[in-house]
Amino acid sequence: MEQNRFAAAFKQNAIWLVFIIEIAIFAYFNPKFLSLPNIINISRQVSYYGIASIGMTFVILIAGIDLSIGSIIALVNVVCAYLMMNMGWNMWLAVLISLAMATAIGILNGLMVASIGIPAIIATFASQTIFRGLSYLLSGGLPIPGVVLENPTFGFFARWSLNKWGIPGDFGLIPICAIIMVICFAIGSFILNKSYFGRYFYAIGGNEEASELSGIRVNRMKYLIYALSGFFAGLAGIVLLSRSGSAQATAAIGFEFEVITCVVLGGVSVAGGIGRMSGVIAGVLIIGSLKSGMIMMNVSEYTQMVVQGLVLAVAVGFDCFSKKRQTN
Amino acid sequence: MTEYYEEIDPSKRKALMPDDEFVRELYDDRYSDHERKGRKDIDWWLWRCICLQILYGRGNFFRYFRDKEVVKIIDELRMNDTEHREILYNEYRNVCRRYLSTCRSGNYASRFMGFRQASDEEKIIKACSDVWQMSEGIASSAGKPQEMRLWIEAFRDELFAYDDICREEYERLREENLR
């Protein structure tokens, strides 16, 4: 029995072993991979993947999918920049409005999936197209530059770091965006493990009808989950805008697939009901390190796309294969 | 009495309820809103049964909290009651029967974000896995097989009556997870 427990624990945490092996391989080929500036760079890079992946984890846990998060990020970029640059709004107000809008888009997705009954993949694909189009309409297809130059405080979300005295500023050791990501992961983990809502998410993903019979308001939960997915995508959009300093309607194209890769790689089953936040953290770190490592090894952007696609196929394939093996 | 335990709809069960104080007590306990507010059609025992399955999937990091909750559920579902074993056994079977009644729906065990419905065999195999996890699986991993013996027996017997392949599948799961 003890041996069995050890095997189960190993199986649950095998993803971390994959991460360590990956780090070792990149560090072997390029010793600068483990240098402090690169680690800080990776933490900045993974932060917006990490933040968006929390909402996606909730959605996939209920056997759903959200293909609209890339478009939400683009729209949040454009709207936030438009409010600050073209209308002269206060930075925090613009951020709040953008986050509220992202959450509202999530609620709209929830409405289409839960109340109208459109399959999640179609509903969120429609949202993806609508809101990408809106981003183009609002920006006129042109970038809105100088967001951080005009509003230096906006750099707080991605460019600022904490120095050794814990004071935020342009120079420091721990990027604020990485701290935001860690806080979001802590909240996500709390929701999944310690709150009733997390229980409901697992229950709905495992057996929706039994959940309904046991007293869970399944439709309400779906609204909540898609709203959370929209909110976290919006927050990721703010971090991305702060990092790039310029809003573009073309931002985050294909981003949803990278986030899905992180989540599925982290062990969240596409069939729903199975998955843990710690696995998703590992998935995010693996994808972040993979991207950084490939850039450092001068792998072309096209090859990087091929590798990322393969990782997604392997992760989903492994999940489906293990389910099929169980059936046979 | 048998009809009462074969029926899974709460309102029909109420009409069939035998004149027994303990049975009535169990009924009230099972279908009352223990923690969540404002909803009348609640099957609290079914919910706790789903909770057991979720607890089975928890990582070892939260093991202490998991085991603590399993003990709480054992108390809530009166698994330690030795006086009314037969009534409890039948009620547990009814909970399992109600769970299994949901395992034939179109959504259950569907694949690829709901694009492909699972075959009947796939559904039965997933149902076996679910029932195993919420009974013997969680009892073994939380170290409570003795305390949950009646619960395990009831769930196993109901599952074996569900379909012919369940016995073989249940044994396979036992073999795979408890060796």
PDB file of N, CA, C and O in Angstrom, chain A residues 1 4-5 9 12 63-65 121-122 192-194 196 199-200 202-203 206-217 270-271 276 320 323 326-327, chain B residues 35-39 41-43 46-48 50-51 54-55 58-60 62-63 65 69 98-99 102 105 108 112-113 115 122 125-126 129 140-141 172 177:
ATOM      1  N   MET A   1       0.827  -1.213   0.000  1.00  0.00           N
ATOM      2  CA  MET A   1       0.000   0.000   0.000  1.00  0.00           C
ATOM      3  C   MET A   1       0.863   1.266   0.000  1.00  0.00           C
ATOM      4  O   MET A   1       0.600   2.214  -0.723  1.00  0.00           O
ATOM      5  N   ASN A   4       2.312   1.717  -3.252  1.00  0.00           N
ATOM      6  CA  ASN A   4       1.285   2.217  -4.150  1.00  0.00           C
ATOM      7  C   ASN A   4       1.087   3.725  -3.991  1.00  0.00           C
ATOM      8  O   ASN A   4       0.932   4.459  -4.949  1.00  0.00           O
ATOM      9  N   ARG A   5       1.141   4.179  -2.710  1.00  0.00           N
ATOM     10  CA  ARG A   5       1.011   5.606  -2.429  1.00  0.00           C
ATOM     11  C   ARG A   5       2.167   6.371  -3.043  1.00  0.00           C
ATOM     12  O   ARG A   5       1.990   7.444  -3.606  1.00  0.00           O
ATOM     13  N   ALA A   9       1.937   9.241  -5.826  1.00  0.00           N
ATOM     14  CA  ALA A   9       2.531  10.572  -5.616  1.00  0.00           C
ATOM     15  C   ALA A   9       3.498  10.901  -6.742  1.00  0.00           C
ATOM     16  O   ALA A   9       3.537  12.026  -7.234  1.00  0.00           O
ATOM     17  N   GLN A  12       1.555  11.766  -9.834  1.00  0.00           N
ATOM     18  CA  GLN A  12       0.926  13.087  -9.735  1.00  0.00           C
ATOM     19  C   GLN A  12       1.933  14.217  -9.963  1.00  0.00           C
ATOM     20  O   GLN A  12       1.585  15.282 -10.448  1.00  0.00           O
ATOM     21  N   ALA A  63     -15.096  20.493 -18.269  1.00  0.00           N
ATOM     22  CA  ALA A  63     -15.165  19.904 -19.615  1.00  0.00           C
ATOM     23  C   ALA A  63     -15.573  20.926 -20.667  1.00  0.00           C
ATOM     24  O   ALA A  63     -16.205  20.584 -21.664  1.00  0.00           O
ATOM     25  N   GLY A  64     -15.214  22.175 -20.430  1.00  0.00           N
ATOM     26  CA  GLY A  64     -15.486  23.220 -21.416  1.00  0.00           C
ATOM     27  C   GLY A  64     -14.197  23.686 -22.069  1.00  0.00           C
ATOM     28  O   GLY A  64     -13.148  23.049 -21.915  1.00  0.00           O
ATOM     29  N   ILE A  65     -14.297  24.783 -22.800  1.00  0.00           N
ATOM     30  CA  ILE A  65     -13.105  25.390 -23.411  1.00  0.00           C
ATOM     31  C   ILE A  65     -13.417  26.860 -23.656  1.00  0.00           C
ATOM     32  O   ILE A  65     -14.579  27.215 -23.844  1.00  0.00           O
ATOM     33  N   ILE A 121     -17.036  25.188 -27.571  1.00  0.00           N
ATOM     34  CA  ILE A 121     -16.028  25.455 -28.597  1.00  0.00           C
ATOM     35  C   ILE A 121     -16.568  26.410 -29.667  1.00  0.00           C
ATOM     36  O   ILE A 121     -15.865  27.301 -30.144  1.00  0.00           O
ATOM     37  N   ILE A 122     -17.852  26.273 -30.002  1.00  0.00           N
ATOM     38  CA  ILE A 122     -18.464  27.140 -31.020  1.00  0.00           C
ATOM     39  C   ILE A 122     -18.744  28.523 -30.422  1.00  0.00           C
ATOM     40  O   ILE A 122     -18.438  29.556 -31.034  1.00  0.00           O
ATOM     41  N   LEU A 192      -9.865  26.136  -5.788  1.00  0.00           N
ATOM     42  CA  LEU A 192     -10.005  24.706  -6.147  1.00  0.00           C
ATOM     43  C   LEU A 192      -9.967  23.782  -4.935  1.00  0.00           C
ATOM     44  O   LEU A 192     -10.702  22.802  -4.879  1.00  0.00           O
ATOM     45  N   ASN A 193      -9.104  24.099  -3.977  1.00  0.00           N
ATOM     46  CA  ASN A 193      -8.887  23.144  -2.889  1.00  0.00           C
ATOM     47  C   ASN A 193      -9.635  23.432  -1.601  1.00  0.00           C
ATOM     48  O   ASN A 193      -9.924  22.518  -0.845  1.00  0.00           O
ATOM     49  N   LYS A 194      -9.920  24.701  -1.359  1.00  0.00           N
ATOM     50  CA  LYS A 194     -10.471  25.022  -0.055  1.00  0.00           C
ATOM     51  C   LYS A 194     -11.869  25.613  -0.093  1.00  0.00           C
ATOM     52  O   LYS A 194     -12.452  25.846   0.957  1.00  0.00           O
ATOM     53  N   TYR A 196     -15.989  25.812  -1.598  1.00  0.00           N
ATOM     54  CA  TYR A 196     -17.047  24.975  -2.138  1.00  0.00           C
ATOM     55  C   TYR A 196     -17.138  25.121  -3.655  1.00  0.00           C
ATOM     56  O   TYR A 196     -17.482  24.183  -4.361  1.00  0.00           O
ATOM     57  N   ARG A 199     -15.004  22.662  -5.384  1.00  0.00           N
ATOM     58  CA  ARG A 199     -15.679  21.355  -5.335  1.00  0.00           C
ATOM     59  C   ARG A 199     -16.711  21.249  -6.452  1.00  0.00           C
ATOM     60  O   ARG A 199     -16.835  20.231  -7.114  1.00  0.00           O
ATOM     61  N   TYR A 200     -17.484  22.325  -6.600  1.00  0.00           N
ATOM     62  CA  TYR A 200     -18.531  22.325  -7.622  1.00  0.00           C
ATOM     63  C   TYR A 200     -17.913  22.161  -9.017  1.00  0.00           C
ATOM     64  O   TYR A 200     -18.456  21.450  -9.860  1.00  0.00           O
ATOM     65  N   TYR A 202     -15.149  20.628  -9.901  1.00  0.00           N
ATOM     66  CA  TYR A 202     -14.772  19.214 -10.109  1.00  0.00           C
ATOM     67  C   TYR A 202     -16.016  18.358 -10.318  1.00  0.00           C
ATOM     68  O   TYR A 202     -16.038  17.473 -11.170  1.00  0.00           O
ATOM     69  N   ALA A 203     -17.040  18.645  -9.499  1.00  0.00           N
ATOM     70  CA  ALA A 203     -18.258  17.826  -9.571  1.00  0.00           C
ATOM     71  C   ALA A 203     -18.919  17.959 -10.941  1.00  0.00           C
ATOM     72  O   ALA A 203     -19.303  16.957 -11.555  1.00  0.00           O
ATOM     73  N   GLY A 206     -16.963  16.159 -13.538  1.00  0.00           N
ATOM     74  CA  GLY A 206     -17.017  14.699 -13.382  1.00  0.00           C
ATOM     75  C   GLY A 206     -18.344  14.125 -13.829  1.00  0.00           C
ATOM     76  O   GLY A 206     -18.400  13.121 -14.539  1.00  0.00           O
ATOM     77  N   ASN A 207     -19.437  14.740 -13.399  1.00  0.00           N
ATOM     78  CA  ASN A 207     -20.769  14.234 -13.751  1.00  0.00           C
ATOM     79  C   ASN A 207     -21.780  15.365 -13.559  1.00  0.00           C
ATOM     80  O   ASN A 207     -22.229  15.627 -12.443  1.00  0.00           O
ATOM     81  N   GLU A 208     -22.098  16.000 -14.666  1.00  0.00           N
ATOM     82  CA  GLU A 208     -22.935  17.204 -14.602  1.00  0.00           C
ATOM     83  C   GLU A 208     -24.339  16.906 -14.064  1.00  0.00           C
ATOM     84  O   GLU A 208     -24.869  17.644 -13.243  1.00  0.00           O
ATOM     85  N   GLU A 209     -24.914  15.808 -14.513  1.00  0.00           N
ATOM     86  CA  GLU A 209     -26.289  15.496 -14.117  1.00  0.00           C
ATOM     87  C   GLU A 209     -26.377  15.166 -12.626  1.00  0.00           C
ATOM     88  O   GLU A 209     -27.286  15.634 -11.933  1.00  0.00           O
ATOM     89  N   ALA A 210     -25.387  14.401 -12.145  1.00  0.00           N
ATOM     90  CA  ALA A 210     -25.383  14.067 -10.713  1.00  0.00           C
ATOM     91  C   ALA A 210     -25.184  15.334  -9.881  1.00  0.00           C
ATOM     92  O   ALA A 210     -25.778  15.469  -8.799  1.00  0.00           O
ATOM     93  N   SER A 211     -24.385  16.260 -10.395  1.00  0.00           N
ATOM     94  CA  SER A 211     -24.158  17.520  -9.681  1.00  0.00           C
ATOM     95  C   SER A 211     -25.462  18.297  -9.564  1.00  0.00           C
ATOM     96  O   SER A 211     -25.784  18.844  -8.510  1.00  0.00           O
ATOM     97  N   GLU A 212     -26.205  18.331 -10.652  1.00  0.00           N
ATOM     98  CA  GLU A 212     -27.492  19.036 -10.667  1.00  0.00           C
ATOM     99  C   GLU A 212     -28.442  18.398  -9.631  1.00  0.00           C
ATOM    100  O   GLU A 212     -29.077  19.099  -8.851  1.00  0.00           O
ATOM    101  N   LEU A 213     -28.487  17.052  -9.636  1.00  0.00           N
ATOM    102  CA  LEU A 213     -29.381  16.348  -8.701  1.00  0.00           C
ATOM    103  C   LEU A 213     -28.981  16.574  -7.250  1.00  0.00           C
ATOM    104  O   LEU A 213     -29.820  16.599  -6.356  1.00  0.00           O
ATOM    105  N   SER A 214     -27.680  16.732  -7.033  1.00  0.00           N
ATOM    106  CA  SER A 214     -27.225  16.891  -5.651  1.00  0.00           C
ATOM    107  C   SER A 214     -27.468  18.301  -5.137  1.00  0.00           C
ATOM    108  O   SER A 214     -27.292  18.574  -3.952  1.00  0.00           O
ATOM    109  N   GLY A 215     -27.870  19.206  -6.019  1.00  0.00           N
ATOM    110  CA  GLY A 215     -28.256  20.538  -5.556  1.00  0.00           C
ATOM    111  C   GLY A 215     -27.389  21.679  -6.063  1.00  0.00           C
ATOM    112  O   GLY A 215     -27.590  22.821  -5.669  1.00  0.00           O
ATOM    113  N   ILE A 216     -26.406  21.370  -6.927  1.00  0.00           N
ATOM    114  CA  ILE A 216     -25.563  22.445  -7.456  1.00  0.00           C
ATOM    115  C   ILE A 216     -26.320  23.149  -8.580  1.00  0.00           C
ATOM    116  O   ILE A 216     -26.913  22.489  -9.431  1.00  0.00           O
ATOM    117  N   ARG A 217     -26.264  24.468  -8.562  1.00  0.00           N
ATOM    118  CA  ARG A 217     -26.866  25.218  -9.678  1.00  0.00           C
ATOM    119  C   ARG A 217     -25.828  25.264 -10.804  1.00  0.00           C
ATOM    120  O   ARG A 217     -24.994  26.163 -10.868  1.00  0.00           O
ATOM    121  N   VAL A 270      -8.902  17.009 -20.550  1.00  0.00           N
ATOM    122  CA  VAL A 270      -9.857  17.676 -21.454  1.00  0.00           C
ATOM    123  C   VAL A 270     -11.270  17.091 -21.304  1.00  0.00           C
ATOM    124  O   VAL A 270     -12.241  17.695 -21.739  1.00  0.00           O
ATOM    125  N   ALA A 271     -11.356  15.919 -20.661  1.00  0.00           N
ATOM    126  CA  ALA A 271     -12.684  15.327 -20.423  1.00  0.00           C
ATOM    127  C   ALA A 271     -13.350  15.938 -19.193  1.00  0.00           C
ATOM    128  O   ALA A 271     -14.515  15.686 -18.917  1.00  0.00           O
ATOM    129  N   ARG A 276      -5.057  19.590 -11.210  1.00  0.00           N
ATOM    130  CA  ARG A 276      -4.662  20.318  -9.999  1.00  0.00           C
ATOM    131  C   ARG A 276      -3.902  21.583 -10.399  1.00  0.00           C
ATOM    132  O   ARG A 276      -3.228  21.607 -11.430  1.00  0.00           O
ATOM    133  N   CYS A 320      -5.844  11.479 -23.756  1.00  0.00           N
ATOM    134  CA  CYS A 320      -6.830  10.616 -24.435  1.00  0.00           C
ATOM    135  C   CYS A 320      -6.381   9.149 -24.396  1.00  0.00           C
ATOM    136  O   CYS A 320      -7.196   8.248 -24.196  1.00  0.00           O
ATOM    137  N   LYS A 323      -7.075   7.575 -21.099  1.00  0.00           N
ATOM    138  CA  LYS A 323      -8.510   7.287 -20.945  1.00  0.00           C
ATOM    139  C   LYS A 323      -8.872   6.026 -21.748  1.00  0.00           C
ATOM    140  O   LYS A 323      -9.609   5.173 -21.289  1.00  0.00           O
ATOM    141  N   GLN A 326      -7.755   2.903 -20.166  1.00  0.00           N
ATOM    142  CA  GLN A 326      -8.639   2.564 -19.052  1.00  0.00           C
ATOM    143  C   GLN A 326      -9.871   1.817 -19.570  1.00  0.00           C
ATOM    144  O   GLN A 326     -10.330   0.855 -18.965  1.00  0.00           O
ATOM    145  N   THR A 327     -10.384   2.268 -20.729  1.00  0.00           N
ATOM    146  CA  THR A 327     -11.575   1.638 -21.307  1.00  0.00           C
ATOM    147  C   THR A 327     -11.283   0.230 -21.796  1.00  0.00           C
ATOM    148  O   THR A 327     -12.110  -0.666 -21.677  1.00  0.00           O
TER     149      THR A 327
ATOM    150  N   GLU B  35     -26.027  22.923   3.969  1.00  0.00           N
ATOM    151  CA  GLU B  35     -25.129  24.078   4.003  1.00  0.00           C
ATOM    152  C   GLU B  35     -25.492  25.154   2.997  1.00  0.00           C
ATOM    153  O   GLU B  35     -25.277  26.330   3.251  1.00  0.00           O
ATOM    154  N   ARG B  36     -25.995  24.699   1.864  1.00  0.00           N
ATOM    155  CA  ARG B  36     -26.320  25.695   0.843  1.00  0.00           C
ATOM    156  C   ARG B  36     -27.753  26.149   1.069  1.00  0.00           C
ATOM    157  O   ARG B  36     -28.572  25.388   1.558  1.00  0.00           O
ATOM    158  N   LYS B  37     -28.007  27.374   0.728  1.00  0.00           N
ATOM    159  CA  LYS B  37     -29.329  27.908   1.061  1.00  0.00           C
ATOM    160  C   LYS B  37     -30.197  28.120  -0.176  1.00  0.00           C
ATOM    161  O   LYS B  37     -29.700  28.376  -1.245  1.00  0.00           O
ATOM    162  N   GLY B  38     -31.480  28.016   0.033  1.00  0.00           N
ATOM    163  CA  GLY B  38     -32.435  28.441  -0.980  1.00  0.00           C
ATOM    164  C   GLY B  38     -32.850  27.421  -2.027  1.00  0.00           C
ATOM    165  O   GLY B  38     -33.598  27.740  -2.923  1.00  0.00           O
ATOM    166  N   ARG B  39     -32.365  26.197  -1.941  1.00  0.00           N
ATOM    167  CA  ARG B  39     -32.796  25.233  -2.948  1.00  0.00           C
ATOM    168  C   ARG B  39     -33.447  24.030  -2.282  1.00  0.00           C
ATOM    169  O   ARG B  39     -32.914  23.518  -1.295  1.00  0.00           O
ATOM    170  N   ASP B  41     -34.663  21.069  -4.031  1.00  0.00           N
ATOM    171  CA  ASP B  41     -34.392  19.751  -4.613  1.00  0.00           C
ATOM    172  C   ASP B  41     -32.919  19.348  -4.417  1.00  0.00           C
ATOM    173  O   ASP B  41     -32.138  19.296  -5.350  1.00  0.00           O
ATOM    174  N   ILE B  42     -32.597  19.058  -3.182  1.00  0.00           N
ATOM    175  CA  ILE B  42     -31.207  18.723  -2.860  1.00  0.00           C
ATOM    176  C   ILE B  42     -31.105  17.274  -2.404  1.00  0.00           C
ATOM    177  O   ILE B  42     -31.950  16.790  -1.652  1.00  0.00           O
ATOM    178  N   ASP B  43     -30.098  16.584  -2.905  1.00  0.00           N
ATOM    179  CA  ASP B  43     -29.792  15.253  -2.381  1.00  0.00           C
ATOM    180  C   ASP B  43     -28.433  15.366  -1.705  1.00  0.00           C
ATOM    181  O   ASP B  43     -27.391  15.214  -2.332  1.00  0.00           O
ATOM    182  N   LEU B  46     -26.095  12.376  -1.922  1.00  0.00           N
ATOM    183  CA  LEU B  46     -25.493  12.231  -3.247  1.00  0.00           C
ATOM    184  C   LEU B  46     -24.320  13.207  -3.377  1.00  0.00           C
ATOM    185  O   LEU B  46     -23.265  12.875  -3.934  1.00  0.00           O
ATOM    186  N   TRP B  47     -24.522  14.406  -2.834  1.00  0.00           N
ATOM    187  CA  TRP B  47     -23.454  15.410  -2.880  1.00  0.00           C
ATOM    188  C   TRP B  47     -22.226  14.929  -2.093  1.00  0.00           C
ATOM    189  O   TRP B  47     -21.097  15.039  -2.546  1.00  0.00           O
ATOM    190  N   ARG B  48     -22.464  14.355  -0.923  1.00  0.00           N
ATOM    191  CA  ARG B  48     -21.331  13.877  -0.100  1.00  0.00           C
ATOM    192  C   ARG B  48     -20.632  12.708  -0.798  1.00  0.00           C
ATOM    193  O   ARG B  48     -19.416  12.529  -0.656  1.00  0.00           O
ATOM    194  N   ILE B  50     -20.384  12.471  -4.068  1.00  0.00           N
ATOM    195  CA  ILE B  50     -19.543  13.117  -5.089  1.00  0.00           C
ATOM    196  C   ILE B  50     -18.297  13.699  -4.415  1.00  0.00           C
ATOM    197  O   ILE B  50     -17.190  13.623  -4.961  1.00  0.00           O
ATOM    198  N   CYS B  51     -18.494  14.261  -3.222  1.00  0.00           N
ATOM    199  CA  CYS B  51     -17.346  14.823  -2.481  1.00  0.00           C
ATOM    200  C   CYS B  51     -16.295  13.746  -2.209  1.00  0.00           C
ATOM    201  O   CYS B  51     -15.095  14.012  -2.295  1.00  0.00           O
ATOM    202  N   ILE B  54     -14.271  13.331  -5.236  1.00  0.00           N
ATOM    203  CA  ILE B  54     -13.349  14.454  -5.432  1.00  0.00           C
ATOM    204  C   ILE B  54     -12.174  14.334  -4.463  1.00  0.00           C
ATOM    205  O   ILE B  54     -11.023  14.558  -4.827  1.00  0.00           O
ATOM    206  N   LEU B  55     -12.479  13.940  -3.227  1.00  0.00           N
ATOM    207  CA  LEU B  55     -11.412  13.793  -2.222  1.00  0.00           C
ATOM    208  C   LEU B  55     -10.420  12.707  -2.635  1.00  0.00           C
ATOM    209  O   LEU B  55      -9.227  12.811  -2.372  1.00  0.00           O
ATOM    210  N   ARG B  58      -7.672  14.117  -4.745  1.00  0.00           N
ATOM    211  CA  ARG B  58      -6.787  15.101  -4.136  1.00  0.00           C
ATOM    212  C   ARG B  58      -5.356  14.578  -4.046  1.00  0.00           C
ATOM    213  O   ARG B  58      -5.133  13.410  -3.772  1.00  0.00           O
ATOM    214  N   GLY B  59      -4.407  15.482  -4.214  1.00  0.00           N
ATOM    215  CA  GLY B  59      -3.004  15.097  -4.081  1.00  0.00           C
ATOM    216  C   GLY B  59      -2.633  14.874  -2.628  1.00  0.00           C
ATOM    217  O   GLY B  59      -3.388  15.209  -1.724  1.00  0.00           O
ATOM    218  N   ASN B  60      -1.464  14.321  -2.414  1.00  0.00           N
ATOM    219  CA  ASN B  60      -1.023  14.030  -1.050  1.00  0.00           C
ATOM    220  C   ASN B  60      -0.745  15.283  -0.236  1.00  0.00           C
ATOM    221  O   ASN B  60      -0.678  15.243   0.978  1.00  0.00           O
ATOM    222  N   PHE B  62      -2.588  17.739   0.332  1.00  0.00           N
ATOM    223  CA  PHE B  62      -3.733  18.092   1.171  1.00  0.00           C
ATOM    224  C   PHE B  62      -4.277  16.848   1.921  1.00  0.00           C
ATOM    225  O   PHE B  62      -5.442  16.817   2.286  1.00  0.00           O
ATOM    226  N   ARG B  63      -3.439  15.879   2.119  1.00  0.00           N
ATOM    227  CA  ARG B  63      -3.880  14.607   2.682  1.00  0.00           C
ATOM    228  C   ARG B  63      -4.529  14.755   4.058  1.00  0.00           C
ATOM    229  O   ARG B  63      -5.552  14.134   4.337  1.00  0.00           O
ATOM    230  N   PHE B  65      -6.116  17.306   5.380  1.00  0.00           N
ATOM    231  CA  PHE B  65      -7.465  17.885   5.274  1.00  0.00           C
ATOM    232  C   PHE B  65      -8.429  16.881   4.645  1.00  0.00           C
ATOM    233  O   PHE B  65      -9.593  16.799   5.022  1.00  0.00           O
ATOM    234  N   GLU B  69     -11.805  15.326   6.363  1.00  0.00           N
ATOM    235  CA  GLU B  69     -13.147  15.450   5.783  1.00  0.00           C
ATOM    236  C   GLU B  69     -13.805  14.090   5.593  1.00  0.00           C
ATOM    237  O   GLU B  69     -15.019  13.954   5.750  1.00  0.00           O
ATOM    238  N   ARG B  98     -29.005   6.098  -7.540  1.00  0.00           N
ATOM    239  CA  ARG B  98     -29.326   7.413  -8.094  1.00  0.00           C
ATOM    240  C   ARG B  98     -28.124   7.965  -8.871  1.00  0.00           C
ATOM    241  O   ARG B  98     -28.276   8.572  -9.922  1.00  0.00           O
ATOM    242  N   TYR B  99     -26.928   7.740  -8.325  1.00  0.00           N
ATOM    243  CA  TYR B  99     -25.731   8.193  -9.047  1.00  0.00           C
ATOM    244  C   TYR B  99     -25.634   7.467 -10.395  1.00  0.00           C
ATOM    245  O   TYR B  99     -25.420   8.089 -11.434  1.00  0.00           O
ATOM    246  N   THR B 102     -27.536   8.565 -13.456  1.00  0.00           N
ATOM    247  CA  THR B 102     -27.058   9.726 -14.229  1.00  0.00           C
ATOM    248  C   THR B 102     -25.945   9.331 -15.204  1.00  0.00           C
ATOM    249  O   THR B 102     -25.527  10.142 -16.018  1.00  0.00           O
ATOM    250  N   SER B 105     -26.525   9.336 -19.242  1.00  0.00           N
ATOM    251  CA  SER B 105     -26.907  10.551 -19.991  1.00  0.00           C
ATOM    252  C   SER B 105     -25.913  10.835 -21.119  1.00  0.00           C
ATOM    253  O   SER B 105     -24.797  10.320 -21.126  1.00  0.00           O
ATOM    254  N   TYR B 108     -22.459  12.390 -20.092  1.00  0.00           N
ATOM    255  CA  TYR B 108     -21.574  11.622 -19.228  1.00  0.00           C
ATOM    256  C   TYR B 108     -20.457  10.958 -20.036  1.00  0.00           C
ATOM    257  O   TYR B 108     -20.709  10.302 -21.042  1.00  0.00           O
ATOM    258  N   PHE B 112     -13.672  14.932 -26.154  1.00  0.00           N
ATOM    259  CA  PHE B 112     -13.325  16.077 -26.999  1.00  0.00           C
ATOM    260  C   PHE B 112     -14.303  17.235 -26.844  1.00  0.00           C
ATOM    261  O   PHE B 112     -14.974  17.623 -27.778  1.00  0.00           O
ATOM    262  N   MET B 113     -14.380  17.761 -25.641  1.00  0.00           N
ATOM    263  CA  MET B 113     -15.215  18.920 -25.311  1.00  0.00           C
ATOM    264  C   MET B 113     -16.679  18.687 -25.694  1.00  0.00           C
ATOM    265  O   MET B 113     -17.369  19.593 -26.160  1.00  0.00           O
ATOM    266  N   PHE B 115     -17.817  16.855 -28.131  1.00  0.00           N
ATOM    267  CA  PHE B 115     -18.058  16.606 -29.551  1.00  0.00           C
ATOM    268  C   PHE B 115     -18.403  15.153 -29.843  1.00  0.00           C
ATOM    269  O   PHE B 115     -19.101  14.858 -30.782  1.00  0.00           O
ATOM    270  N   GLU B 122     -18.097   2.511 -22.670  1.00  0.00           N
ATOM    271  CA  GLU B 122     -17.229   3.537 -22.053  1.00  0.00           C
ATOM    272  C   GLU B 122     -17.904   4.161 -20.839  1.00  0.00           C
ATOM    273  O   GLU B 122     -17.262   4.429 -19.819  1.00  0.00           O
ATOM    274  N   ILE B 125     -17.814   1.743 -17.918  1.00  0.00           N
ATOM    275  CA  ILE B 125     -16.473   1.651 -17.333  1.00  0.00           C
ATOM    276  C   ILE B 125     -16.155   2.893 -16.504  1.00  0.00           C
ATOM    277  O   ILE B 125     -15.583   2.791 -15.417  1.00  0.00           O
ATOM    278  N   LYS B 126     -16.589   4.060 -16.986  1.00  0.00           N
ATOM    279  CA  LYS B 126     -16.353   5.271 -16.187  1.00  0.00           C
ATOM    280  C   LYS B 126     -17.198   5.216 -14.905  1.00  0.00           C
ATOM    281  O   LYS B 126     -16.734   5.615 -13.832  1.00  0.00           O
ATOM    282  N   SER B 129     -15.469   3.146 -12.416  1.00  0.00           N
ATOM    283  CA  SER B 129     -14.344   3.869 -11.839  1.00  0.00           C
ATOM    284  C   SER B 129     -14.844   4.895 -10.810  1.00  0.00           C
ATOM    285  O   SER B 129     -14.283   5.011  -9.708  1.00  0.00           O
ATOM    286  N   SER B 140      -9.650   3.234   1.135  1.00  0.00           N
ATOM    287  CA  SER B 140      -8.281   2.726   1.216  1.00  0.00           C
ATOM    288  C   SER B 140      -7.283   3.862   1.334  1.00  0.00           C
ATOM    289  O   SER B 140      -6.370   3.806   2.163  1.00  0.00           O
ATOM    290  N   SER B 141      -7.444   4.903   0.511  1.00  0.00           N
ATOM    291  CA  SER B 141      -6.428   5.948   0.557  1.00  0.00           C
ATOM    292  C   SER B 141      -6.517   6.779   1.835  1.00  0.00           C
ATOM    293  O   SER B 141      -5.521   7.343   2.261  1.00  0.00           O
ATOM    294  N   ARG B 172     -10.701  -5.374 -11.479  1.00  0.00           N
ATOM    295  CA  ARG B 172      -9.509  -4.842 -12.161  1.00  0.00           C
ATOM    296  C   ARG B 172      -9.024  -3.558 -11.463  1.00  0.00           C
ATOM    297  O   ARG B 172      -7.834  -3.369 -11.231  1.00  0.00           O
ATOM    298  N   ASN B 177      -5.206  -0.690  -8.187  1.00  0.00           N
ATOM    299  CA  ASN B 177      -4.965   0.371  -7.207  1.00  0.00           C
ATOM    300  C   ASN B 177      -4.569  -0.099  -5.819  1.00  0.00           C
ATOM    301  O   ASN B 177      -3.998   0.676  -5.069  1.00  0.00           O
TER     302      ASN B 177
END
